[in-house]
Coordinates of C-alpha atoms and ligand atoms in Angstrom, one line a residue:
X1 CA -0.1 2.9 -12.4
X2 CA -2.6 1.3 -14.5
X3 CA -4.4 4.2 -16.4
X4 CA -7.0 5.8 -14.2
X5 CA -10.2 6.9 -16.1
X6 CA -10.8 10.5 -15.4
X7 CA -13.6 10.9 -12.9
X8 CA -16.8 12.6 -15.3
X9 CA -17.9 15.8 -14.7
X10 CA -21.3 16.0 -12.5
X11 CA -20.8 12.6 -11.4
X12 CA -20.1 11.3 -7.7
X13 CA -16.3 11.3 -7.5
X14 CA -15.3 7.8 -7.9
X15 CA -13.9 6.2 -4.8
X16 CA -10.9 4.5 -4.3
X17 CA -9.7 2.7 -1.1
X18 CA -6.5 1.1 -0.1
X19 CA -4.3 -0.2 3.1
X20 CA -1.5 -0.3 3.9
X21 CA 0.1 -3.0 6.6
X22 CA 1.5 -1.6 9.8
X23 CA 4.5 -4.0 9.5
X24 CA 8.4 -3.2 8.9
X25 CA 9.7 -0.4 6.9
X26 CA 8.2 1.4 3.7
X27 CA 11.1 0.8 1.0
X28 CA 11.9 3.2 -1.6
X29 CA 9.8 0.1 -4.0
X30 CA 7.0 0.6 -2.0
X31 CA 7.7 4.8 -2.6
X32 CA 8.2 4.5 -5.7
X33 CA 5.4 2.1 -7.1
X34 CA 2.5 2.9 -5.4
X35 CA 2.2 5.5 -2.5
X36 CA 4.0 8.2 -4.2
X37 CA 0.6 7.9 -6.4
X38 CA -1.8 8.1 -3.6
X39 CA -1.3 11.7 -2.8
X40 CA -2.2 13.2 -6.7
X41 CA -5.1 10.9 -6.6
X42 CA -6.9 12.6 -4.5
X43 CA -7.9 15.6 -6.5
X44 CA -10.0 13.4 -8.4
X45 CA -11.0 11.1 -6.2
X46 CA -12.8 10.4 -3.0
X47 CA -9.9 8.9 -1.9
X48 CA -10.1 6.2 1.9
X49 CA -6.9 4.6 3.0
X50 CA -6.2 2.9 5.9
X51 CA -3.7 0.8 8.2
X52 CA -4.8 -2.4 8.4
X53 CA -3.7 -3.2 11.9
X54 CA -6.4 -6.1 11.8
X55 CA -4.9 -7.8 8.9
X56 CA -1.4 -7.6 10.6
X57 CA -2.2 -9.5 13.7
X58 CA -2.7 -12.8 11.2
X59 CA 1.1 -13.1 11.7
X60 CA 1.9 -13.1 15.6
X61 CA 3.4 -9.4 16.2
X62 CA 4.9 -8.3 19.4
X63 CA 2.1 -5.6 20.9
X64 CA 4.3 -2.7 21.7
X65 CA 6.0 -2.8 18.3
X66 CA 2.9 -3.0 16.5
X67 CA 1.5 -0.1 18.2
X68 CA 4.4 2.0 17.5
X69 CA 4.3 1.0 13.9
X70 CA 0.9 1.8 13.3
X71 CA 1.0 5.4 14.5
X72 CA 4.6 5.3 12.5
X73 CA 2.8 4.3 9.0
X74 CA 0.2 6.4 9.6
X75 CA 2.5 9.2 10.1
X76 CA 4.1 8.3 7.4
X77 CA 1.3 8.0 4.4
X78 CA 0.5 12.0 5.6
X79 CA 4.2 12.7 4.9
X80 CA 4.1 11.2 1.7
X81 CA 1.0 13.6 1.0
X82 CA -2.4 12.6 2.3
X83 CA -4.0 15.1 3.4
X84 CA -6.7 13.7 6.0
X85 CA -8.2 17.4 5.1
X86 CA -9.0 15.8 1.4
X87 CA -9.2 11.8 2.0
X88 CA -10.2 9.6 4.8
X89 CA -7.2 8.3 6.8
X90 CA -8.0 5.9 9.7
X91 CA -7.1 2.9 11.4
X92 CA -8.4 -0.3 10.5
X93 CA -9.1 -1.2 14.5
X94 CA -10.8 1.6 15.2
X95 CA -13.9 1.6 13.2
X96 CA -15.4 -1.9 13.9
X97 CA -17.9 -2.2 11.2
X98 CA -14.9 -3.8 9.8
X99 CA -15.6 -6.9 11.9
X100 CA -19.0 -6.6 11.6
X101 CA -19.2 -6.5 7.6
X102 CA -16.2 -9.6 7.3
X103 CA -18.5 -11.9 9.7
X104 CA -21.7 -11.4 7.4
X105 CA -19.6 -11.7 4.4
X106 CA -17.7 -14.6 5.1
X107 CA -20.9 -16.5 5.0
X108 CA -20.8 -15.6 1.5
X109 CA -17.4 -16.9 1.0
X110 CA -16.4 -20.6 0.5
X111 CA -14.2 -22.7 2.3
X112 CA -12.6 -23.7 -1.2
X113 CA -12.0 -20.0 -2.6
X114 CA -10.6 -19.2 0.5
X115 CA -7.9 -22.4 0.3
X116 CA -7.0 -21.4 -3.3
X117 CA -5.4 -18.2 -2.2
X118 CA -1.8 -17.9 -3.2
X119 CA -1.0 -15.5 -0.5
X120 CA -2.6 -18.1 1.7
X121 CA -0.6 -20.8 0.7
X122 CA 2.6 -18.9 0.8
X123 CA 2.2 -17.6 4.5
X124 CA 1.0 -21.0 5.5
X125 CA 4.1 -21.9 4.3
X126 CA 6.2 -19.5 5.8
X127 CA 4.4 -19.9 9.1
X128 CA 3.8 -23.6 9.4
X129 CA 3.2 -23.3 13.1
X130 CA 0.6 -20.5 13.1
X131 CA -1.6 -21.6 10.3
X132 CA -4.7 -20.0 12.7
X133 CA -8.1 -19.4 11.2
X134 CA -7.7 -15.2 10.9
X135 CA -5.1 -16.1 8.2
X136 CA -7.4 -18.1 5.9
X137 CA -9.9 -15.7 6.5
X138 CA -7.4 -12.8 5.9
X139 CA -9.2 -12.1 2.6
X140 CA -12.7 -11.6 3.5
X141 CA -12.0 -9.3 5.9
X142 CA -10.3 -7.3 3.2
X143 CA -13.2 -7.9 1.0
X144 CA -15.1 -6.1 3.9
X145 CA -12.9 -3.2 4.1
X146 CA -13.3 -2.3 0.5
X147 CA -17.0 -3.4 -0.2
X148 CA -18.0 -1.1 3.3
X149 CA -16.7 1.8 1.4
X150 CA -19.1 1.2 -1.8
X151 CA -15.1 1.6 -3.4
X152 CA -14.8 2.1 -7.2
X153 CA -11.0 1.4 -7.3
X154 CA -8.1 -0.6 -5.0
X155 CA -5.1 0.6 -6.0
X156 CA -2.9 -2.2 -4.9
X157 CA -0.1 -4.4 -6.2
X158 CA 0.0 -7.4 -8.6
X159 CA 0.1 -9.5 -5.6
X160 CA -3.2 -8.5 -4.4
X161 CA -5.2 -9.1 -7.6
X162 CA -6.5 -12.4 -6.1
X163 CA -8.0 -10.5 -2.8
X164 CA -9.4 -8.3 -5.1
X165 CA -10.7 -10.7 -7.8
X166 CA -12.3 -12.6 -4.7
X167 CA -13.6 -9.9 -3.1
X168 CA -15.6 -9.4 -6.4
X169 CA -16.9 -12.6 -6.5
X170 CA -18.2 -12.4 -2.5
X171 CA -20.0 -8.9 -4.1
X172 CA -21.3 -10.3 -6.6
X173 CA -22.7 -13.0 -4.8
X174 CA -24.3 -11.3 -2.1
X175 CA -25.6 -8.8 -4.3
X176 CA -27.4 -12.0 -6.4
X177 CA -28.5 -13.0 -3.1
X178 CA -30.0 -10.2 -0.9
X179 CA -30.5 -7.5 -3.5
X180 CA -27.8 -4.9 -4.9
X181 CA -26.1 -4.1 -2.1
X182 CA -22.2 -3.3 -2.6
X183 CA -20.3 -1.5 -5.7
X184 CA -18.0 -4.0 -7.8
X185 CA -14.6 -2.7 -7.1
X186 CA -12.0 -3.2 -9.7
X187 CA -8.4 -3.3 -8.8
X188 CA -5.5 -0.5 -10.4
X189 CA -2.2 -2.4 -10.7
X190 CA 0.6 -0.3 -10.7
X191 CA 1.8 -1.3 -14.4
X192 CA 5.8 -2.6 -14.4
X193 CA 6.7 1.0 -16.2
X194 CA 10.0 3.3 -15.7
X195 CA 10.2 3.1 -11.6
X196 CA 7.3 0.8 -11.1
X197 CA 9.3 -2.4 -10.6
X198 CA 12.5 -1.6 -8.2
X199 CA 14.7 -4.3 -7.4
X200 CA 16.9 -5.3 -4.5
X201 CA 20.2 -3.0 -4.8
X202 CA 22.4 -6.7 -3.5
X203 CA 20.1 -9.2 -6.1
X204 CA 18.8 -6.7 -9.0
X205 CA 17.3 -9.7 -9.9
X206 CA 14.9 -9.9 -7.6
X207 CA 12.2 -7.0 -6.5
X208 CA 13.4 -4.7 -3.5
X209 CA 11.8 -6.0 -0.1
X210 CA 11.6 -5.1 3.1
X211 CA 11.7 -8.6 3.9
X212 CA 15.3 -8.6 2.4
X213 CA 17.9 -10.3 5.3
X214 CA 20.3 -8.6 3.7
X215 CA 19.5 -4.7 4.6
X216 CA 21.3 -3.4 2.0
X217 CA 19.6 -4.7 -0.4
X218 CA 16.6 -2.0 0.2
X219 CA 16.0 1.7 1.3
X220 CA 14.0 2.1 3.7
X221 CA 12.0 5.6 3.0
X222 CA 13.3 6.9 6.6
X223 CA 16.9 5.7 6.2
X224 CA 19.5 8.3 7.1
X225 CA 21.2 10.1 4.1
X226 CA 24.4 8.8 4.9
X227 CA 22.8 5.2 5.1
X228 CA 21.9 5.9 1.6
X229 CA 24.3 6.9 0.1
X230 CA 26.2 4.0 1.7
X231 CA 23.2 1.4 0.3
X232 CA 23.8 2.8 -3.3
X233 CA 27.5 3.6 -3.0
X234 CA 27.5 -0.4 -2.8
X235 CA 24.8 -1.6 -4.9
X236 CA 25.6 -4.6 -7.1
X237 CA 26.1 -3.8 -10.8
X238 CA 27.9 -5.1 -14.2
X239 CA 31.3 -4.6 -14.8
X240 CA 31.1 -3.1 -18.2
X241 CA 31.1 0.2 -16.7
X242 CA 29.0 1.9 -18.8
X243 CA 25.6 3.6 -17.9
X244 CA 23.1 2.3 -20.5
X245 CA 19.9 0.4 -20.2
X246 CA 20.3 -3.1 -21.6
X247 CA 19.1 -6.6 -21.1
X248 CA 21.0 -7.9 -19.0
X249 CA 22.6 -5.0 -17.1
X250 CA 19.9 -5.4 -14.3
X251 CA 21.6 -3.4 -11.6
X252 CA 21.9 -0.3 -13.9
X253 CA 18.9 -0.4 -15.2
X254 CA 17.3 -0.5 -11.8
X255 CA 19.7 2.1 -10.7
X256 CA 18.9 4.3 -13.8
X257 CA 14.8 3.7 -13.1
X258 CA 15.6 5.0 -9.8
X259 CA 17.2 8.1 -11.2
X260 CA 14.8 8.7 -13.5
X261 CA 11.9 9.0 -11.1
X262 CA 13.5 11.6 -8.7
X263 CA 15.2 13.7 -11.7
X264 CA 12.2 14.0 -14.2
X265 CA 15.1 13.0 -16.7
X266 CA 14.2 10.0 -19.3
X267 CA 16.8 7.1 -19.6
X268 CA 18.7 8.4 -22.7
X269 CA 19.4 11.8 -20.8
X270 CA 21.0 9.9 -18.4
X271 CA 23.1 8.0 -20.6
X272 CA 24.3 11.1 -21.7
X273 CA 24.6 12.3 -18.5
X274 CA 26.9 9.8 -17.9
X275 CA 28.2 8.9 -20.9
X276 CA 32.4 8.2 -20.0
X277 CA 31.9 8.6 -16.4
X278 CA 32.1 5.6 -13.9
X279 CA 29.6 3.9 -11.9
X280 CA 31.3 5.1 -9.1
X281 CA 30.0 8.7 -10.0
X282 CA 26.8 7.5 -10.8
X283 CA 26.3 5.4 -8.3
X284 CA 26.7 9.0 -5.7
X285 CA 24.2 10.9 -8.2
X286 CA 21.4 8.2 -7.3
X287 CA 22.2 8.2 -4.1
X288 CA 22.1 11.9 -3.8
X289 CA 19.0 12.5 -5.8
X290 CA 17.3 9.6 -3.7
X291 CA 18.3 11.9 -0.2
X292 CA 17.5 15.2 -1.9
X293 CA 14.1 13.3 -3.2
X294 CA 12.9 11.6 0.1
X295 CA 14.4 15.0 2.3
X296 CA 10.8 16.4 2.5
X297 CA 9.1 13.8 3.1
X298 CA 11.3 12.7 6.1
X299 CA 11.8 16.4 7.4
X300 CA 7.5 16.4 7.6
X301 CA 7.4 12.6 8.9
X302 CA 9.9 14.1 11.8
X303 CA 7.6 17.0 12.4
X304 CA 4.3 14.8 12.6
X305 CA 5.8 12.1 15.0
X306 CA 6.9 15.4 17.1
X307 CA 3.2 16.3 17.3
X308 CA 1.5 12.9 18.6
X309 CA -1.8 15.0 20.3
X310 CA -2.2 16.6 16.0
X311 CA -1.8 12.8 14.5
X312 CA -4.0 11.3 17.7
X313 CA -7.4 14.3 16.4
X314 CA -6.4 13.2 13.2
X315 CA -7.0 9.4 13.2
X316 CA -9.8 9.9 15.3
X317 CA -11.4 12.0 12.9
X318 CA -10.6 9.7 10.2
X319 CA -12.3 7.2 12.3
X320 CA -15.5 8.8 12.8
X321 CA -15.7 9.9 8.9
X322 CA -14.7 6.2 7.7
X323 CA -17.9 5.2 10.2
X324 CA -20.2 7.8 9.0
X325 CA -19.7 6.4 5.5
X326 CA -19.1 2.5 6.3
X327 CA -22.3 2.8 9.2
X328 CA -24.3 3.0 5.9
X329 CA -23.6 0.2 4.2
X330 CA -23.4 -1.6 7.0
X331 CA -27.1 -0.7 8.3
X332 CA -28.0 -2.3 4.4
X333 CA -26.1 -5.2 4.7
X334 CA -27.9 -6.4 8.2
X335 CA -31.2 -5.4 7.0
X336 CA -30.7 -7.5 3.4
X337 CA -29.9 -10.5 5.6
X338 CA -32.6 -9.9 7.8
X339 CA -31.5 -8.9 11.1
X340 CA -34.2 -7.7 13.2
X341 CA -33.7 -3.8 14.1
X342 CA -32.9 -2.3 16.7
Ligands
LIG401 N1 -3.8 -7.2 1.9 C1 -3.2 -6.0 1.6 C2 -1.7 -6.2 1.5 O1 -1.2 -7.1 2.2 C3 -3.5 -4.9 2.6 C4 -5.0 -4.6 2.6 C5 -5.9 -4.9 3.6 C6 -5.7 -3.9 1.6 N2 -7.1 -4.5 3.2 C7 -7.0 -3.9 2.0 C8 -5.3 -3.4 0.3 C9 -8.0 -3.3 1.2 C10 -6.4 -2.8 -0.4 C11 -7.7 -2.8 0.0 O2 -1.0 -5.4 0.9

């Protein structure tokens, strides 16, 4: 992660929000570069995260699966370590001052920032017969969920700098406009480090994906221990076999990343480790340090889905605290724009 100023003494806790989309698998990339972050964050920060079930349906998604997936990723981010004791944890859909704040603000945005959007362009691409309006608009609706939340940090990936940038711009705007009304957010890329950047286990050329039609080229954080073993077992390396970390050697270094972050141990340790072993036997050690690694959190993710009436009081109360603190901002933004009260 980028470096995260410590939160001064005697000061409002900074706040940080992020979602997460309810869609596919969480892969051990995923794990690895951002939410296994989220959870240490919150004892320094007022920490809001959310799954963005509204964002999802910009793509068509078949209703039953998405429902199932949304309780599955919420499930999921509290087996990881949210605790919706410490940090708000709610769905997207459920507190509609989501809506309310993306209409206002989207008469803030223009119709050429919006068409400049990379992740725009690519998903137009990708879904040349659904190019509908919520998908160009995709990003003011995320500006809303973070701007609602008067959010100090957006811990997201590289890809979602742009959203982030822009969402700056609409505050900044509006805040020119109508009167200081929103915090400017800044966004906390998770830096390409040690374990930051894991690629595909099939193309270590290219980052791991959940997209991936080849499903062994990622782990999916709930795969079976056998199924990973199996995944790494036949992960594509050199054929020097040697376990170093060198340019070119893309499948053991990614391999060796991977070990790293479960084992505490730094890169040379592993090489010595290794050193005159095969990459048959290291290939088994990742493996087994990836299903000793992930064994908790799957064990609790089994427990939680077990207990659907404890995760249904706990998104609801996540819902009514993300309203209490979004109801205010809201309240500001209609009066700035001069919305007659109630
Ligand atoms: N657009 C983000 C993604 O695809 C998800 C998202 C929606 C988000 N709203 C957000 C991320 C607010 C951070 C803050 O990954």
């Amino acid at each position: 992660m980028a470096e995260t100023p410590a939160a001064p003494q005697g000061e409002r806790k900074k706040i940080i929000f992020s979602g997460i989309q309810p869609t596919g698998v969480f892969t051990l990339g995923n794990y690895i570069g951002a939410i296994r972050h989220w959870g240490p964050l919150q004892e320094e920060y007022r920490c809001i995260y959310c799954v963005v079930d509204l964002h999802a349906i910009t793509v068509r998604q078949d209703p039953a699966a998405l429902r199932r997936r949304t309780l599955e990723a919420y499930a999921l981010l509290m087996a990881c370590g949210l605790d919706p004791e410490k940090s708000i944890l709610f769905i997207q859909s459920h507190n509609p001052h989501h809506n309310q704040c993306a209409w206002a603000l989207s008469c803030s945005t223009q119709f050429g920032e919006l068409s400049r959007m990379t992740q725009f362009k690519d998903k137009a691409a990708r879904y040349a017969d659904n190019i509908n309006a919520g998908l160009f608009t995709y990003p003011v609706l995320m500006a809303a969920d973070i701007l609602l939340y008067q959010t100090d940090l957006v811990p997201v990936g590289e890809d979602q700098r742009q959203h982030v940038e822009l969402t700056r711009d609409i505050a900044g705007r509006f805040n020119g406009a109508f009167g200081t009304t929103f915090t400017m957010p800044e966004a906390l890329i998770s830096r390409s480090e040690e374990g930051a950047r894991i690629m595909s286990l099939q193309d270590p050329t290219r980052k791991m994906s959940k997209s991936d039609p080849n499903p062994k080229g990622f782990v999916s954080i709930l795969d079976e221990p056998s199924v990973i073993m199996k995944k790494f077992r036949g992960a594509v390396t050199d054929s020097e076999a040697q376990v170093a970390y060198a340019p070119g050697k893309d499948g053991i270094n990614n391999l060796m990343r991977i070990y790293s972050v479960f084992t505490g141990r730094d890169l040379p340790a592993i090489q010595e480790e290794f050193a005159g072993k095969g990459y048959g036997d290291f290939k088994s050690a990742v493996g087994e340090a990836v299903v000793q690694g992930l064994a908790p959190i799957q064990n609790r993710y089994k427990e939680l889905m077990e207990d659907k009436a404890y995760l249904e009081r706990c998104y609801q109360e996540g819902a009514q605290k993300a309203m209490s603190v979004s109801g205010r901002t809201l309240e500001k933004v209609y009066k700035r724009l001069g919305f007659l009260h109630k």
